[in-house]
PDB file of C-alpha atoms in Angstrom:
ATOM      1  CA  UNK A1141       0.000   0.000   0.000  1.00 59.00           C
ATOM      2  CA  UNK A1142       1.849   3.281  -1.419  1.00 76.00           C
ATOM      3  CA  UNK A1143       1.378   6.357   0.549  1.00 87.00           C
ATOM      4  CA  UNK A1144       0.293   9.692  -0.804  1.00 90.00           C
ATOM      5  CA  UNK A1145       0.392  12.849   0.424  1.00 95.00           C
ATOM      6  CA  UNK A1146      -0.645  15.890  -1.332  1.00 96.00           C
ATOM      7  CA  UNK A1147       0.171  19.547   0.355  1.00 95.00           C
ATOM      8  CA  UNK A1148      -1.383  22.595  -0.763  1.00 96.00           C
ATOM      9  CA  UNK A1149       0.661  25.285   0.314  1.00 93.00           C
ATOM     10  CA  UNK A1150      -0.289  28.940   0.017  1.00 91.00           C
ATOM     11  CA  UNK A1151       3.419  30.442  -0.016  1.00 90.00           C
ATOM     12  CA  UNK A1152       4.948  30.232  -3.632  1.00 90.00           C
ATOM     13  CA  UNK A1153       7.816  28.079  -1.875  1.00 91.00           C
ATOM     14  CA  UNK A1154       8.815  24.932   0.006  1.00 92.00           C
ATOM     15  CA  UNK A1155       8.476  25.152   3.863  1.00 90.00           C
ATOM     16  CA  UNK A1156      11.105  26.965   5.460  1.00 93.00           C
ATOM     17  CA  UNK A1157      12.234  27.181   8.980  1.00 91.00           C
ATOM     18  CA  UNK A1158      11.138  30.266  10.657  1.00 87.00           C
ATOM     19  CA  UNK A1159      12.602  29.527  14.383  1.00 86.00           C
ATOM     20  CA  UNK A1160      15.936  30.466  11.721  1.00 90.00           C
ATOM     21  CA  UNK A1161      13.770  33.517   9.304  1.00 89.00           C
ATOM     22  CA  UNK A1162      16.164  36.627  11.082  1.00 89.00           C
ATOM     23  CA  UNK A1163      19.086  35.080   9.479  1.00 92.00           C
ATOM     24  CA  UNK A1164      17.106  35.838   6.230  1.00 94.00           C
ATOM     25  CA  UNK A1165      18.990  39.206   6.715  1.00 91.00           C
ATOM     26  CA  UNK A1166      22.092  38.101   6.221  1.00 91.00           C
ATOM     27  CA  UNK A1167      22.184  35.664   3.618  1.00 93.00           C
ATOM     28  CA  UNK A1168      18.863  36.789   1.720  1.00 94.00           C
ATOM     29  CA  UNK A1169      18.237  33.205   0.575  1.00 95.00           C
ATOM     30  CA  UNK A1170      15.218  31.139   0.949  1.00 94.00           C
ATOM     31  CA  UNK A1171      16.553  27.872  -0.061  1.00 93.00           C
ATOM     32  CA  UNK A1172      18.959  28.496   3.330  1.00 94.00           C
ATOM     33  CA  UNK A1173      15.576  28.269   5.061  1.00 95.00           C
ATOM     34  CA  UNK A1174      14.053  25.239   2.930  1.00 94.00           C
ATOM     35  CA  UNK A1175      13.128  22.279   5.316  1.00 94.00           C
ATOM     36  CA  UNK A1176      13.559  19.704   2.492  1.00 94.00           C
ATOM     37  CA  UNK A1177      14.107  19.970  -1.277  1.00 94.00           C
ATOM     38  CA  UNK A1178      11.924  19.240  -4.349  1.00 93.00           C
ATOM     39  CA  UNK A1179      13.858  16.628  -4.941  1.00 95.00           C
ATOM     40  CA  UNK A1180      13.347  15.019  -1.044  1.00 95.00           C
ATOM     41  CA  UNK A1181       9.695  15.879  -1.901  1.00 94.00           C
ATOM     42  CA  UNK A1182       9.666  13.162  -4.468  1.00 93.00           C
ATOM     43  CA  UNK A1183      11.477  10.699  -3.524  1.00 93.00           C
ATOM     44  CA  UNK A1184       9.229  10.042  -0.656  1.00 93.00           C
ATOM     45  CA  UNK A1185       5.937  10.715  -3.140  1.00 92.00           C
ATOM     46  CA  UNK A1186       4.534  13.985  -1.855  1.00 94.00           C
ATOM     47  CA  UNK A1187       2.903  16.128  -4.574  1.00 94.00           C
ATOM     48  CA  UNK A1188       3.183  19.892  -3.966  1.00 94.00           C
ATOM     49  CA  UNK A1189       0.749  22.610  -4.393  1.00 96.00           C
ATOM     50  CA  UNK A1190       1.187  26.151  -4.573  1.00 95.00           C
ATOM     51  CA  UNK A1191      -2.396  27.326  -4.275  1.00 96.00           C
ATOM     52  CA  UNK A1192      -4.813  28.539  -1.073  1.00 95.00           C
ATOM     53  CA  UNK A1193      -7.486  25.558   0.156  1.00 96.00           C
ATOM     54  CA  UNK A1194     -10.361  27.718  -0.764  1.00 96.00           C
ATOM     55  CA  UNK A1195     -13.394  25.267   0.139  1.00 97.00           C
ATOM     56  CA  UNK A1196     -13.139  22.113   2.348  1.00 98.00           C
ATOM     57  CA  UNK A1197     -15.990  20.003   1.083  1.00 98.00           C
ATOM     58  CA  UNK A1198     -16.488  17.788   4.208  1.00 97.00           C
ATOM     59  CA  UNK A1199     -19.185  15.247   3.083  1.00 97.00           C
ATOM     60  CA  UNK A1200     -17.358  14.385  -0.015  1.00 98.00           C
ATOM     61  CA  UNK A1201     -14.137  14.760   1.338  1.00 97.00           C
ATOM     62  CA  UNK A1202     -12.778  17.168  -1.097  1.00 98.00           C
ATOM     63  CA  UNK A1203     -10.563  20.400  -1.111  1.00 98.00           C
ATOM     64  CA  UNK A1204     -10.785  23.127  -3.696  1.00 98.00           C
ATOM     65  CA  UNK A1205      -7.822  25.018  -4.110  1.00 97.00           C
ATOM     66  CA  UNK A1206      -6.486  28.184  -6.376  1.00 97.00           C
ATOM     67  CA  UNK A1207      -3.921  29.922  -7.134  1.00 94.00           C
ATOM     68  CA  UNK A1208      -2.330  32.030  -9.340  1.00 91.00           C
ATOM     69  CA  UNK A1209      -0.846  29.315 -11.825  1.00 91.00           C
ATOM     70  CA  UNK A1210      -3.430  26.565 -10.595  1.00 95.00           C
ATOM     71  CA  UNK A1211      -6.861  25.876  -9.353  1.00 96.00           C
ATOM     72  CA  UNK A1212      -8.537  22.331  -9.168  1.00 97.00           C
ATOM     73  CA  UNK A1213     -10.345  20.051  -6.461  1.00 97.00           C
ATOM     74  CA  UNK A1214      -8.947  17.301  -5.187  1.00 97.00           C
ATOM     75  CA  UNK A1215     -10.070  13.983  -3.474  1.00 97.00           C
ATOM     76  CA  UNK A1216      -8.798  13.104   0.319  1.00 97.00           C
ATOM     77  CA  UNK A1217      -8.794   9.916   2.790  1.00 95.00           C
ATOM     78  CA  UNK A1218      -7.739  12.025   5.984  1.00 95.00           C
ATOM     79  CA  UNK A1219      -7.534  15.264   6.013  1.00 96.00           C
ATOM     80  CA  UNK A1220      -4.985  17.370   7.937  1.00 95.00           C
ATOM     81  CA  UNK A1221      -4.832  21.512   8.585  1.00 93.00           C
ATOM     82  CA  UNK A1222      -1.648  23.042   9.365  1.00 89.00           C
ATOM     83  CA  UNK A1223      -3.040  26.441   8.502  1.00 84.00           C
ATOM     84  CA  UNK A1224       0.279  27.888  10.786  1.00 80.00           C
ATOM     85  CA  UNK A1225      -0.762  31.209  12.477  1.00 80.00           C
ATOM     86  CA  UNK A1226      -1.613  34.943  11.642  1.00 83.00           C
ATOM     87  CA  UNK A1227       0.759  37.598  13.245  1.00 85.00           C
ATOM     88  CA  UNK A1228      -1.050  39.772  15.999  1.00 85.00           C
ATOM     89  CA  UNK A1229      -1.550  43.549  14.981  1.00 89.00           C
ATOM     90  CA  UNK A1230      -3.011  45.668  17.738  1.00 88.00           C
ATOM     91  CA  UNK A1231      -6.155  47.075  17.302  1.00 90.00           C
ATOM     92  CA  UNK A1232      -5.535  50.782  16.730  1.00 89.00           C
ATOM     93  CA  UNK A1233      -6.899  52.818  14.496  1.00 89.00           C
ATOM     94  CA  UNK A1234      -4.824  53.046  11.179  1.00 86.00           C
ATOM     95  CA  UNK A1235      -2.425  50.221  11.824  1.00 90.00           C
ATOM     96  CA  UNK A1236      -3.176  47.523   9.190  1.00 90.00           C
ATOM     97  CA  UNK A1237      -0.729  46.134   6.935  1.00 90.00           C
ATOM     98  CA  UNK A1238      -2.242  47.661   4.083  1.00 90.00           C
ATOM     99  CA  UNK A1239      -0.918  51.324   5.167  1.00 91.00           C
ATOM    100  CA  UNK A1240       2.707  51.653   3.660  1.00 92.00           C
ATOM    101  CA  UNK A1241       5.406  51.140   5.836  1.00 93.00           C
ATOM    102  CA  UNK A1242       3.542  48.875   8.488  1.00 94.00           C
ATOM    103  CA  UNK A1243       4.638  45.075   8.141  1.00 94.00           C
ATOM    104  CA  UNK A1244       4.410  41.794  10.040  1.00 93.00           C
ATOM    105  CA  UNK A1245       7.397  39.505  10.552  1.00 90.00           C
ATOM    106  CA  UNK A1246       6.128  36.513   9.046  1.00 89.00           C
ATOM    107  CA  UNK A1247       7.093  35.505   5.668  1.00 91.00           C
ATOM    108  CA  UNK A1248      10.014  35.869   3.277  1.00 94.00           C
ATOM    109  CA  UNK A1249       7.692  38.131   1.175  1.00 94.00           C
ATOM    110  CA  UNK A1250       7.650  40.307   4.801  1.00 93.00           C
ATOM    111  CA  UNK A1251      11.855  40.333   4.810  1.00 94.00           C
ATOM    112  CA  UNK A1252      12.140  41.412   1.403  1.00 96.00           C
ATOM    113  CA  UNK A1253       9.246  43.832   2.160  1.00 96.00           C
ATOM    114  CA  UNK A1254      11.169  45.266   5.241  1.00 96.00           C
ATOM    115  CA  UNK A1255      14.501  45.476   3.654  1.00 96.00           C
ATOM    116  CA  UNK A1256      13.490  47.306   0.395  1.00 96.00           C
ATOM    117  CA  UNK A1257      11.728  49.801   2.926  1.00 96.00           C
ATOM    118  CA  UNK A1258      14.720  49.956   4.672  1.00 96.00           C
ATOM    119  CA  UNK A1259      16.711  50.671   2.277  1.00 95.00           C
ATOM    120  CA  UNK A1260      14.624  54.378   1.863  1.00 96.00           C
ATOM    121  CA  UNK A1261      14.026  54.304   5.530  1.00 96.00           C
ATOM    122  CA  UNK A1262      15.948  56.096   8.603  1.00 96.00           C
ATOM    123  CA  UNK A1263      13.829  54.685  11.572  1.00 97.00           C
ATOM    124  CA  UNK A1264      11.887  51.520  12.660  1.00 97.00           C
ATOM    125  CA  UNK A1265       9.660  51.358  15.363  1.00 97.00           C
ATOM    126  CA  UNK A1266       8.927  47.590  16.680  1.00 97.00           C
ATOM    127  CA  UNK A1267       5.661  47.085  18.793  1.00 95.00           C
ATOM    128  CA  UNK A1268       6.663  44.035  20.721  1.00 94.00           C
ATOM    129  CA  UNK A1269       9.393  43.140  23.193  1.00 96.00           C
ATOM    130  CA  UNK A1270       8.988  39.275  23.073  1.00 94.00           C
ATOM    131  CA  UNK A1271      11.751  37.153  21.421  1.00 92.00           C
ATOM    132  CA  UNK A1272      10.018  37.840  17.507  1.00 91.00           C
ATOM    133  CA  UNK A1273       9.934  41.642  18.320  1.00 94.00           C
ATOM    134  CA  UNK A1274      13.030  41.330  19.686  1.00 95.00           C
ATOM    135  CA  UNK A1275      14.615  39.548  16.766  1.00 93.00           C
ATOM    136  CA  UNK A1276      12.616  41.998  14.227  1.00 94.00           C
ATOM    137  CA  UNK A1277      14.894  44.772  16.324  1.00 96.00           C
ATOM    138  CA  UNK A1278      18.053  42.969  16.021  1.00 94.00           C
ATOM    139  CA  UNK A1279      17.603  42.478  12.197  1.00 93.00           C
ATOM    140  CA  UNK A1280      16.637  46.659  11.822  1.00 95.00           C
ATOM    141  CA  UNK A1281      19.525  47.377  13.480  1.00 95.00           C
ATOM    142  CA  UNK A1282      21.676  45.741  11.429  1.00 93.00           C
ATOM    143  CA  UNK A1283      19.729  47.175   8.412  1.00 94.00           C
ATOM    144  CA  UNK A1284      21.588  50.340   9.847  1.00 95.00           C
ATOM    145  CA  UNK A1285      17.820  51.914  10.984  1.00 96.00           C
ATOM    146  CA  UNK A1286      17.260  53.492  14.231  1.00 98.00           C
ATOM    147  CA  UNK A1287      15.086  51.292  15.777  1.00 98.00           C
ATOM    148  CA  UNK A1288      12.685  51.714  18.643  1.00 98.00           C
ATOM    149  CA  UNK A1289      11.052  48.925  20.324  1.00 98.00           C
ATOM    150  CA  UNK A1290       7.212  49.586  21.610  1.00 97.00           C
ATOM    151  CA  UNK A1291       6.236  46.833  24.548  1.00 96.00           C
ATOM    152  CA  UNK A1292       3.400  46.905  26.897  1.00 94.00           C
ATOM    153  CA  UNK A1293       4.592  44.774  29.402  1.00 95.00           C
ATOM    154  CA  UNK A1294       6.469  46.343  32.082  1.00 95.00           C
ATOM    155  CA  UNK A1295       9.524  44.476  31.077  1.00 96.00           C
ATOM    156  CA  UNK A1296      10.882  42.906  27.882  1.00 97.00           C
ATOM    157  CA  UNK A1297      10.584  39.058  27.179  1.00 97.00           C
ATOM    158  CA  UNK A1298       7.546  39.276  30.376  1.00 95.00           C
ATOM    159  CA  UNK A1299       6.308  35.364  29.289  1.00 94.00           C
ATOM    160  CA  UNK A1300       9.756  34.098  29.381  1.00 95.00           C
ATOM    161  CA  UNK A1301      11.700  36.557  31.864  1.00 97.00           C
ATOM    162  CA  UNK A1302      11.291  37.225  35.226  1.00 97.00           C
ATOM    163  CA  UNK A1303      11.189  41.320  36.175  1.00 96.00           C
ATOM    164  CA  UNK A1304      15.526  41.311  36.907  1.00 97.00           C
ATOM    165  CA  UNK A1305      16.176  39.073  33.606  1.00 97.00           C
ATOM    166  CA  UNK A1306      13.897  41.701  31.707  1.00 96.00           C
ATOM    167  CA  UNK A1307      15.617  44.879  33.142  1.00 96.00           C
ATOM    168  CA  UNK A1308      19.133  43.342  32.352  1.00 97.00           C
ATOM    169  CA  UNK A1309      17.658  42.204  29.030  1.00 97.00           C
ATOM    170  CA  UNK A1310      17.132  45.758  28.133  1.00 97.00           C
ATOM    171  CA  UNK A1311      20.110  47.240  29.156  1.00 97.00           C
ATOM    172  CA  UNK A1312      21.698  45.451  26.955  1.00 96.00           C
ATOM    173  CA  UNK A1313      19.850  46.164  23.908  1.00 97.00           C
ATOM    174  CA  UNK A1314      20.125  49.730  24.850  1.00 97.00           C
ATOM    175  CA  UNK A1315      23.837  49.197  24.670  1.00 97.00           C
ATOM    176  CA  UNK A1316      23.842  47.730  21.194  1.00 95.00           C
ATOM    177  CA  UNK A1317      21.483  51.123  20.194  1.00 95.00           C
ATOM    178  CA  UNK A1318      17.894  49.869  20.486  1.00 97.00           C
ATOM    179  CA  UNK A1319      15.871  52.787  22.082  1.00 97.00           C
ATOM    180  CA  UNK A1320      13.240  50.677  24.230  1.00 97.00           C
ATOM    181  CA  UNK A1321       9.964  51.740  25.927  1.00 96.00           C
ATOM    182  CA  UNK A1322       8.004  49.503  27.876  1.00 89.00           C
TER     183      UNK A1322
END
């Protein structure tokens, strides 16, 4: 009995590691980031996608997909969703993503996004202090921005720090040039 597995992904890539996406920075390569190659893909028979699951047709156990070079419906036996997560973007009035110069730190599509802007760009505010926001920072920096990170804990890193690891957290961003108010 052969196995087949069929994954519609919505990116226009192969899965990447994004514990690893800040080193994007440095070496602005995506297939540094790939979790397996096309080639891995089939050699153990998994057919690839590049589409968004548009309709999940429970009864007759189908998927619709689309994208922007395909679009089709497809049959399943089981049927798993690893739909991954959407980034968190307070609700105040004129953030959204769609306003120019406002991005999330999510995607390779959201480095390339940040480092063109960048590239036109003097300053960088980051609302967050947790490790992402923290790594977003880091990355600006380097990027040669002035960078400014927004938390609303009373202390960086609050889910993972205690109060003293926070404080001596922050002084040591501020040494490196990150202006930080929490």
């Amino acid at each position: 009995l052969a196995l087949e597995i069929t994954v519609i992904c919505e990116e226009p890539r192969l899965a990447y590691n994004r514990v690893a996406m800040t080193s994007y920075f440095q070496h602005r390569s995506p297939e540094e980031l790939a979790m397996a190659s096309m080639e891995w893909l089939e050699e153990k028979n998994v057919q690839l996608i590049f589409a968004r699951a548009s309709c999940i047709k429970r009864a007759q156990k189908r998927v619709v997909y689309e994208g922007a070079n395909v679009s089709g419906e497809m049959e399943y036996d089981e049927l798993v969703l690893a739909t991954g997560s959407s980034p968190f973007i307070p609700p105040l009035a004129g953030l959204k993503t769609s306003t120019p110069g406002i991005f999330v730190y999510r995607t390779i599509e959201d480095m390339d996004a940040i480092i063109a802007r960048a590239a036109t760009s003097r300053r960088a505010a980051v609302i967050g202090g947790g490790l992402l926001g923290l790594e977003a920072a880091k990355a600006l920096l380097d990027l040669q921005m002035n960078v400014s990170v927004l938390e609303v804990a009373p202390f960086l890193m609050s889910a993972q720090l205690d109060q003293v690891a926070g404080e001596l957290l922050e002084k040591r961003l501020r040494k490196l040039g990150l202006s930080i108010h929490s």
